[in-house]
Coordinates of C-alpha atoms and ligand atoms in Angstrom, one line a residue:
M1 CA -22.1 -18.0 21.3
W2 CA -19.9 -18.9 18.9
K3 CA -20.3 -21.8 17.2
L4 CA -18.3 -24.7 15.3
H5 CA -17.8 -25.1 11.8
T6 CA -16.5 -28.5 10.7
K7 CA -18.3 -28.0 6.5
C8 CA -16.4 -25.8 3.7
R9 CA -18.1 -22.3 3.3
A10 CA -17.3 -22.5 -0.4
C11 CA -18.1 -26.1 -1.6
G12 CA -19.4 -28.1 1.1
S13 CA -17.2 -30.2 2.3
D14 CA -16.3 -32.2 5.5
K15 CA -13.1 -32.6 4.8
L16 CA -11.2 -29.7 6.3
N17 CA -7.7 -29.9 8.1
S18 CA -6.7 -27.5 11.0
V19 CA -3.4 -24.9 9.5
F20 CA -2.5 -22.2 11.3
S21 CA -3.7 -20.9 14.9
L22 CA -3.4 -18.8 16.8
G23 CA -5.2 -20.3 20.6
L24 CA -7.8 -17.4 22.3
Q25 CA -7.4 -14.3 20.9
P26 CA -9.9 -11.0 21.6
L27 CA -12.8 -10.0 18.8
A28 CA -10.0 -6.9 17.0
N29 CA -12.2 -4.1 17.4
A30 CA -13.6 -4.4 20.7
F31 CA -12.1 -1.8 21.2
A32 CA -13.0 -0.8 25.3
K33 CA -13.0 2.0 27.6
P34 CA -11.3 1.6 30.9
S35 CA -14.7 1.0 32.9
E36 CA -16.5 -1.3 30.2
L37 CA -15.6 -5.1 30.3
Q38 CA -12.4 -6.4 28.0
S39 CA -13.8 -9.0 24.8
A40 CA -14.0 -12.3 25.4
F41 CA -11.4 -14.5 23.9
Y42 CA -12.4 -17.0 21.0
P43 CA -10.2 -20.3 19.2
L44 CA -8.4 -18.4 16.3
E45 CA -7.6 -21.4 14.5
V46 CA -8.0 -21.2 10.5
L47 CA -9.5 -24.7 8.3
F48 CA -7.5 -25.7 5.2
C49 CA -10.2 -27.5 2.3
P50 CA -7.8 -29.4 0.4
L51 CA -11.0 -29.8 -2.1
C52 CA -11.2 -26.2 -2.8
T53 CA -8.7 -24.5 -1.2
L54 CA -10.5 -22.3 1.1
G55 CA -8.5 -21.3 3.8
Q56 CA -11.3 -20.6 6.4
L57 CA -12.3 -20.1 10.1
S58 CA -13.2 -22.9 13.0
C59 CA -14.8 -21.1 15.0
T60 CA -17.4 -18.3 13.7
V61 CA -18.5 -15.5 16.0
P62 CA -22.2 -13.4 16.0
P63 CA -22.0 -11.1 13.3
S64 CA -24.6 -9.2 16.4
T65 CA -21.4 -9.5 18.4
L66 CA -19.0 -7.9 15.9
Y67 CA -20.8 -5.0 13.9
S68 CA -23.4 -4.0 16.3
N69 CA -21.0 -0.7 17.8
Y70 CA -18.1 -1.1 14.9
P71 CA -15.7 1.0 15.3
Y72 CA -13.1 0.8 11.7
V73 CA -14.4 3.1 9.7
T74 CA -13.3 3.6 5.5
S75 CA -9.9 4.8 6.0
K76 CA -9.6 8.4 4.9
S77 CA -6.2 8.2 3.5
E78 CA -5.0 8.9 0.2
T79 CA -3.8 6.0 -0.1
M80 CA -7.8 4.6 -0.2
Q81 CA -9.2 7.6 -2.4
A82 CA -6.8 6.6 -4.9
H83 CA -8.0 3.1 -4.9
F84 CA -11.1 3.9 -5.1
E85 CA -9.8 6.2 -8.3
S86 CA -8.6 2.8 -9.8
L87 CA -11.6 0.5 -8.6
W88 CA -14.3 3.0 -10.1
K89 CA -11.7 3.4 -13.6
A90 CA -12.5 -0.5 -13.6
I91 CA -15.8 -0.4 -12.5
K92 CA -16.5 2.1 -15.6
S93 CA -15.0 -0.1 -17.9
E94 CA -17.6 -2.4 -17.3
C95 CA -20.8 -0.2 -17.1
E96 CA -22.1 3.2 -16.4
P97 CA -23.2 2.5 -12.9
E98 CA -26.6 5.1 -12.3
S99 CA -28.4 3.4 -9.3
V100 CA -25.6 1.8 -6.7
C101 CA -25.9 -0.7 -3.7
E102 CA -23.4 -1.3 -1.7
I103 CA -23.2 -4.5 0.8
G104 CA -21.2 -3.4 4.3
S105 CA -21.6 0.6 3.0
N106 CA -20.0 0.9 6.4
D107 CA -20.1 5.1 7.0
G108 CA -20.8 5.6 3.5
D109 CA -17.8 6.7 2.4
F110 CA -17.4 4.7 -1.2
L111 CA -21.2 5.3 -2.0
N112 CA -20.2 9.4 -1.4
F113 CA -17.5 8.8 -4.1
A114 CA -19.6 7.4 -6.5
R115 CA -22.8 9.5 -6.5
A116 CA -19.7 12.0 -6.8
N117 CA -19.1 10.5 -9.5
G118 CA -22.3 10.0 -11.8
A119 CA -24.4 7.7 -9.1
V120 CA -27.7 9.2 -9.4
A121 CA -29.1 6.5 -7.0
I122 CA -27.4 4.8 -4.0
C123 CA -28.4 2.8 -1.4
G124 CA -26.4 0.2 1.4
I125 CA -26.6 -2.1 4.2
D126 CA -24.6 -2.2 7.0
P127 CA -25.2 -3.1 10.3
A128 CA -23.7 -1.0 12.1
E129 CA -25.5 1.9 13.6
N130 CA -22.8 4.2 14.3
L131 CA -21.7 3.4 11.2
A132 CA -25.2 4.3 9.4
E133 CA -25.4 7.2 11.0
E134 CA -22.6 8.5 9.7
A135 CA -24.2 7.7 6.3
D136 CA -27.6 9.2 7.2
R137 CA -25.8 12.7 8.0
K138 CA -24.5 11.9 4.2
G139 CA -27.7 11.4 3.1
I140 CA -26.7 8.2 2.6
Q141 CA -30.0 5.7 2.7
T142 CA -28.6 2.7 4.6
F143 CA -30.8 -0.3 5.3
R144 CA -29.8 -1.4 9.5
G145 CA -28.6 -5.3 9.5
V146 CA -26.5 -8.0 7.3
L147 CA -27.0 -9.2 3.7
D148 CA -29.9 -11.6 3.5
Q149 CA -32.7 -12.6 1.5
D150 CA -35.0 -11.0 3.7
M151 CA -33.1 -7.7 3.7
A152 CA -32.3 -8.3 -0.3
K153 CA -36.1 -8.2 -0.8
T154 CA -36.7 -4.4 1.4
A155 CA -33.1 -3.1 -0.2
F156 CA -34.8 -4.3 -3.3
S157 CA -38.0 -2.8 -3.6
A158 CA -36.7 0.8 -2.5
M159 CA -34.4 0.5 -5.2
P160 CA -35.8 -2.7 -8.2
V161 CA -33.3 -1.4 -11.0
I162 CA -29.1 -2.0 -9.4
D163 CA -26.6 -1.7 -12.3
L164 CA -23.9 -2.2 -9.6
V165 CA -23.7 -4.1 -6.3
V166 CA -20.5 -3.6 -4.4
A167 CA -19.3 -5.9 -1.5
R168 CA -15.7 -4.4 -0.6
H169 CA -13.7 -6.1 2.3
V170 CA -17.3 -7.8 3.2
F171 CA -17.6 -11.3 1.2
C172 CA -14.4 -11.7 3.6
H173 CA -16.9 -11.5 7.1
V174 CA -19.5 -13.7 5.2
D175 CA -20.0 -16.6 6.6
D176 CA -23.0 -18.4 5.0
W177 CA -22.0 -18.6 2.0
Q178 CA -25.2 -20.2 -0.2
E179 CA -27.0 -17.0 1.6
F180 CA -25.0 -14.4 -0.1
V181 CA -25.4 -15.9 -3.3
K182 CA -29.4 -15.9 -3.2
S183 CA -29.3 -12.4 -1.4
L184 CA -27.4 -11.8 -4.8
E185 CA -30.2 -13.5 -7.3
V186 CA -33.1 -11.0 -5.1
L187 CA -30.8 -8.0 -5.7
C188 CA -29.3 -8.4 -9.3
N189 CA -31.1 -8.1 -13.4
K190 CA -29.8 -9.9 -15.8
N191 CA -27.9 -7.2 -16.8
T192 CA -26.1 -6.3 -12.8
L193 CA -22.9 -6.3 -12.5
V194 CA -21.6 -7.1 -9.1
V195 CA -18.2 -6.6 -8.1
I196 CA -16.7 -8.3 -4.7
E197 CA -13.3 -7.1 -2.7
V198 CA -10.8 -9.0 -1.0
P199 CA -8.3 -9.7 0.5
Y200 CA -6.5 -12.0 -1.2
V201 CA -5.1 -15.1 0.2
L202 CA -2.0 -15.3 -2.0
D203 CA -0.7 -11.9 -1.1
L204 CA -1.6 -13.1 2.8
L205 CA 0.4 -16.4 2.3
K206 CA 3.7 -14.7 0.3
N207 CA 3.6 -11.6 2.8
V208 CA 2.8 -13.6 6.1
E209 CA 0.2 -11.6 6.5
F210 CA -1.1 -13.5 9.1
D211 CA -2.0 -10.2 11.5
T212 CA -5.1 -10.0 8.7
I213 CA -6.2 -13.1 10.5
Y214 CA -9.3 -12.4 13.2
H215 CA -12.3 -13.5 13.8
E216 CA -14.2 -10.9 11.2
H217 CA -12.3 -12.4 8.5
T218 CA -14.6 -16.0 8.4
S219 CA -12.7 -16.9 4.7
Y220 CA -9.9 -16.2 2.5
L221 CA -10.6 -16.5 -0.7
S222 CA -9.0 -17.7 -3.7
I223 CA -10.7 -17.8 -7.0
K224 CA -11.3 -21.6 -7.1
A225 CA -13.0 -21.6 -3.8
M226 CA -15.0 -18.9 -5.8
Q227 CA -15.3 -20.9 -8.7
F228 CA -16.9 -23.5 -6.6
L229 CA -19.5 -21.3 -4.8
L230 CA -20.7 -20.4 -8.2
E231 CA -20.8 -23.8 -9.9
D232 CA -24.7 -24.3 -9.7
S233 CA -24.9 -20.2 -9.1
P234 CA -26.9 -17.8 -11.7
F235 CA -23.5 -15.7 -11.6
Q236 CA -19.8 -16.9 -13.0
M237 CA -16.7 -14.5 -12.5
H238 CA -16.3 -12.5 -15.3
K239 CA -13.4 -10.6 -14.7
V240 CA -10.4 -10.8 -11.8
I241 CA -8.1 -7.5 -11.2
R242 CA -5.6 -7.6 -8.1
F243 CA -5.2 -4.8 -6.2
P244 CA -1.9 -3.5 -3.7
I245 CA -5.1 -2.0 -0.8
H246 CA -4.9 -3.3 2.7
G247 CA -1.7 -5.8 1.5
G248 CA -3.1 -7.3 -1.5
A249 CA -6.3 -8.0 -2.2
I250 CA -8.7 -8.9 -5.7
C251 CA -11.7 -7.7 -6.8
I252 CA -13.6 -10.2 -8.1
M253 CA -16.1 -9.4 -11.4
L254 CA -19.6 -11.5 -11.9
R255 CA -21.9 -11.5 -14.2
H256 CA -25.4 -12.7 -14.4
R257 CA -24.9 -16.0 -16.4
K258 CA -27.9 -14.5 -19.0
S259 CA -26.2 -11.4 -19.7
G260 CA -24.5 -12.2 -22.2
I261 CA -21.3 -11.3 -22.2
D262 CA -18.5 -13.8 -22.2
P263 CA -15.8 -14.0 -19.3
H264 CA -12.6 -11.9 -19.6
D265 CA -9.5 -14.1 -19.9
S266 CA -8.3 -12.8 -16.4
V267 CA -10.7 -14.9 -14.7
S268 CA -8.8 -18.7 -16.8
Q269 CA -5.7 -17.1 -16.6
M270 CA -6.0 -16.8 -12.8
L271 CA -7.8 -20.4 -12.3
H272 CA -4.9 -21.5 -13.7
S273 CA -1.6 -20.3 -12.4
E274 CA -3.7 -20.5 -8.7
Q275 CA -2.1 -22.8 -7.0
I276 CA -2.3 -23.4 -2.9
T277 CA -1.5 -26.5 -1.1
E278 CA -2.2 -27.3 2.7
D279 CA 1.7 -27.5 2.5
D280 CA 1.6 -23.3 1.9
W281 CA -0.9 -22.8 4.9
N282 CA 1.9 -25.1 6.6
E283 CA 4.5 -23.5 5.8
F284 CA 2.8 -20.0 6.0
G285 CA 2.5 -20.9 10.0
M286 CA 5.9 -21.3 10.8
S287 CA 7.0 -18.2 9.6
A288 CA 3.8 -16.2 11.0
H289 CA 5.2 -18.1 14.5
A290 CA 8.2 -17.3 13.2
K291 CA 8.0 -13.6 12.8
I292 CA 6.4 -13.3 15.9
D293 CA 9.2 -14.6 17.9
N294 CA 11.4 -11.9 16.3
L295 CA 9.4 -9.0 17.0
R296 CA 9.1 -10.1 20.7
E297 CA 12.8 -10.9 20.8
L298 CA 14.0 -7.1 19.5
V299 CA 11.2 -5.3 21.7
L300 CA 12.2 -7.0 24.6
K301 CA 16.1 -6.4 23.0
L302 CA 15.3 -2.5 23.1
K303 CA 13.8 -2.0 26.5
A304 CA 17.0 -3.8 28.0
D305 CA 18.5 -1.1 26.6
K306 CA 16.4 1.2 28.2
K307 CA 14.3 1.9 24.2
S308 CA 10.8 3.7 24.4
I309 CA 8.3 2.7 22.7
V310 CA 4.7 2.8 20.9
G311 CA 2.8 1.9 17.9
Y312 CA 1.2 3.7 15.2
G313 CA -1.8 2.4 13.7
A314 CA -5.3 0.7 16.6
S315 CA -5.6 -1.8 13.4
A316 CA -7.3 -4.6 13.9
K317 CA -4.1 -6.1 12.8
A318 CA -2.4 -4.4 15.7
T319 CA -4.6 -6.3 18.1
V320 CA -3.5 -9.5 16.6
W321 CA 0.2 -8.3 17.1
L322 CA -0.1 -6.9 21.0
N323 CA -1.7 -10.3 21.8
S324 CA -0.1 -12.8 19.7
L325 CA 3.4 -11.2 21.4
K326 CA 1.8 -11.0 24.3
L327 CA 3.4 -7.7 25.0
S328 CA 1.7 -4.7 27.0
R329 CA 1.9 -0.9 28.8
D330 CA 5.5 -2.1 30.4
Q331 CA 6.8 -2.2 26.8
V332 CA 4.2 -0.4 24.3
A333 CA 3.6 2.2 26.4
F334 CA 0.5 3.9 24.2
V335 CA -0.9 3.1 20.1
C336 CA -1.2 6.4 18.5
D337 CA -4.5 6.8 16.2
S338 CA -6.4 8.9 14.2
T339 CA -10.0 7.2 14.9
S340 CA -12.1 9.6 16.9
Q341 CA -13.6 6.2 18.5
K342 CA -10.4 4.0 19.0
Q343 CA -9.0 7.0 21.2
N344 CA -9.3 7.3 25.1
R345 CA -9.8 3.0 24.6
F346 CA -7.6 0.4 25.1
V347 CA -6.5 -2.7 22.8
P348 CA -8.6 -5.7 23.2
G349 CA -6.5 -8.5 25.1
A350 CA -3.9 -5.8 26.3
D351 CA -3.6 -2.9 29.0
I352 CA -2.6 -0.2 25.6
P353 CA -4.2 3.0 25.8
I354 CA -5.0 4.2 22.0
V355 CA -4.2 8.1 21.9
D356 CA -4.7 11.1 19.2
P357 CA -2.2 10.7 16.9
G358 CA -0.1 14.2 18.0
A359 CA 1.1 12.1 20.9
L360 CA 3.9 10.9 19.1
T361 CA 5.9 14.3 18.4
R362 CA 4.8 15.4 21.6
E363 CA 6.2 11.8 23.6
L364 CA 8.8 11.9 20.7
P365 CA 10.0 7.8 21.8
D366 CA 12.8 6.2 19.8
Y367 CA 10.5 3.9 18.6
A368 CA 7.0 3.3 17.0
I369 CA 6.1 0.1 15.7
C370 CA 3.5 1.1 12.9
W371 CA 0.1 -1.4 13.2
A372 CA -0.7 0.1 10.1
W373 CA 1.4 -1.1 7.6
N374 CA -0.5 -0.8 4.8
F375 CA -0.7 2.8 5.1
F376 CA 3.1 3.4 5.8
R377 CA 4.7 5.2 2.9
E378 CA 1.5 8.0 3.6
I379 CA 2.0 7.4 7.6
Q380 CA 6.0 8.2 7.7
T381 CA 5.4 11.2 5.0
K382 CA 2.5 12.9 7.7
E383 CA 4.8 11.8 10.7
V384 CA 7.6 13.3 9.2
L385 CA 8.7 15.5 12.3
F386 CA 9.1 12.3 14.4
R387 CA 12.0 11.3 12.1
E388 CA 13.7 14.1 12.0
K389 CA 13.9 14.3 15.5
G390 CA 15.3 10.7 15.9
G391 CA 12.8 8.7 16.3
K392 CA 12.8 5.0 14.1
W393 CA 10.3 3.3 12.6
I394 CA 9.8 -0.4 13.5
V395 CA 7.5 -1.5 10.4
P396 CA 6.2 -6.4 10.8
V397 CA 5.2 -6.7 7.9
P398 CA 6.3 -8.0 5.2
E399 CA 9.4 -7.9 6.3
L400 CA 10.5 -6.6 9.8
K401 CA 12.5 -3.8 9.0
I402 CA 13.8 -0.7 11.1
V403 CA 13.8 3.3 9.4
Ligands
DWN501 O1 -11.0 -5.9 6.5 C1 -11.5 -5.2 7.3 C2 -10.2 -4.4 7.2 C3 -10.2 -4.0 5.1 O2 -9.6 -2.9 7.4 C4 -12.1 -4.5 8.6 N1 -12.5 -5.6 9.0 C5 -11.1 -4.1 9.7 C6 -10.4 -3.4 8.9 O3 -8.5 -3.8 9.0 P1 -7.6 -2.8 10.4 O4 -8.4 -2.1 11.7 O5 -6.1 -3.5 9.7 O6 -7.7 -1.7 8.7 P2 -6.9 -0.4 9.0 O7 -7.3 0.6 7.4 O8 -5.7 -1.0 8.2 O9 -6.0 0.4 9.9 C7 -5.8 1.1 10.1 C8 -5.4 2.4 11.4 O10 -4.3 3.3 11.3 C9 -7.1 3.0 11.6 O11 -7.3 2.9 13.0 C10 -6.7 4.2 11.5 C11 -5.2 4.3 11.5 N2 -4.7 5.5 10.2 C12 -3.7 6.4 11.8 O12 -4.0 6.4 13.1 N3 -3.5 7.5 10.7 C13 -4.5 5.2 9.7 C14 -3.8 6.1 8.7 C15 -3.4 5.8 7.1 C16 -3.3 7.6 9.6 O13 -2.4 8.3 8.4

């Protein structure tokens, strides 16, 4: 079952205000086979904490429901590989990581990259059995489960000296922030570098990336909220770097307060410049609902003009869009996706089938809506024949455009 949140995950305040809601939504990654039951629907509502400026979900779905068999695989795209290079360069400017533990290690792709770039001891922590088996096949030890203090003790016993703890796009999934920090205390020594990468709330608000709001993402991180969380902890923010990946992400490096290493200027600069108000979220909500109305109007007009439309990228974002647009296979015939675990299944909450990317040039529809807009440049290059044959892309974020 799900639980209602009444206290801020970062600062504990009970003065939380509702700022955005998409009503009842299915789980964004619950891709079902035709014979399987579709996902249950849960409230999808964002609460804002005026004290620490954290945006966060009012409803928490248990990790066992979300991640026991998780179809999201770290992207194998050139875009993601280029991001790994940038992230690793930033890490190497801080330390020479020989032993690396990744929290939310997925199929081990980043750990594999770390091993190829000098790491000699690696291990991962992830609750998804299907993904951990993939990592096993790469020879990467993966502890099954979410990070808590018990799991941290298990990983620590296997790797007692950890140079680098990485948490890429997993801290935004964490519900109990205090437990997460206590678990870091178990894993880390005073010289360990902790690297937390999450989508950045300022990019979400600026580009109206409402489709990145779904039940897996329990929070929408601000630097101020992280500062509140760490106030009474043994850790402090050491450096903050912004990256373009996933529509705009922030990489927060933490150091132990006993490391003797002073924070980088980027921390004070970001803390000083970051201004997030409830009005920003309320404005975001109005813009998001306008985005949904505009795209729905465009799709219905194109269908009235007898145009054929498909989707490209069965991302979690696609699920949020298609359920918010209240569209069916009558309007969007199918969604192409390269992830084998998603093919021959349906978009959660909709009767829209997911097929292999080859369908785009086999069927040659008039329009393809790119639900993986964060990879659009690479997808456009990959699917050049679709465009040459007269097909047009609809890209919904950051601004609705037809190319
Ligand atoms: O936090 C999360 C972010 C990091 O990733 C997870 N909770 C869930 C996931 O969100 P997403 O599903 O929106 O992620 P992506 O990586 O934006 O999804 C892209 C989708 O598009 C994937 O299903 C793969 C597909 N794709 C494709 O079919 N052809 C992607 C590329 C680049 C392609 O060429």
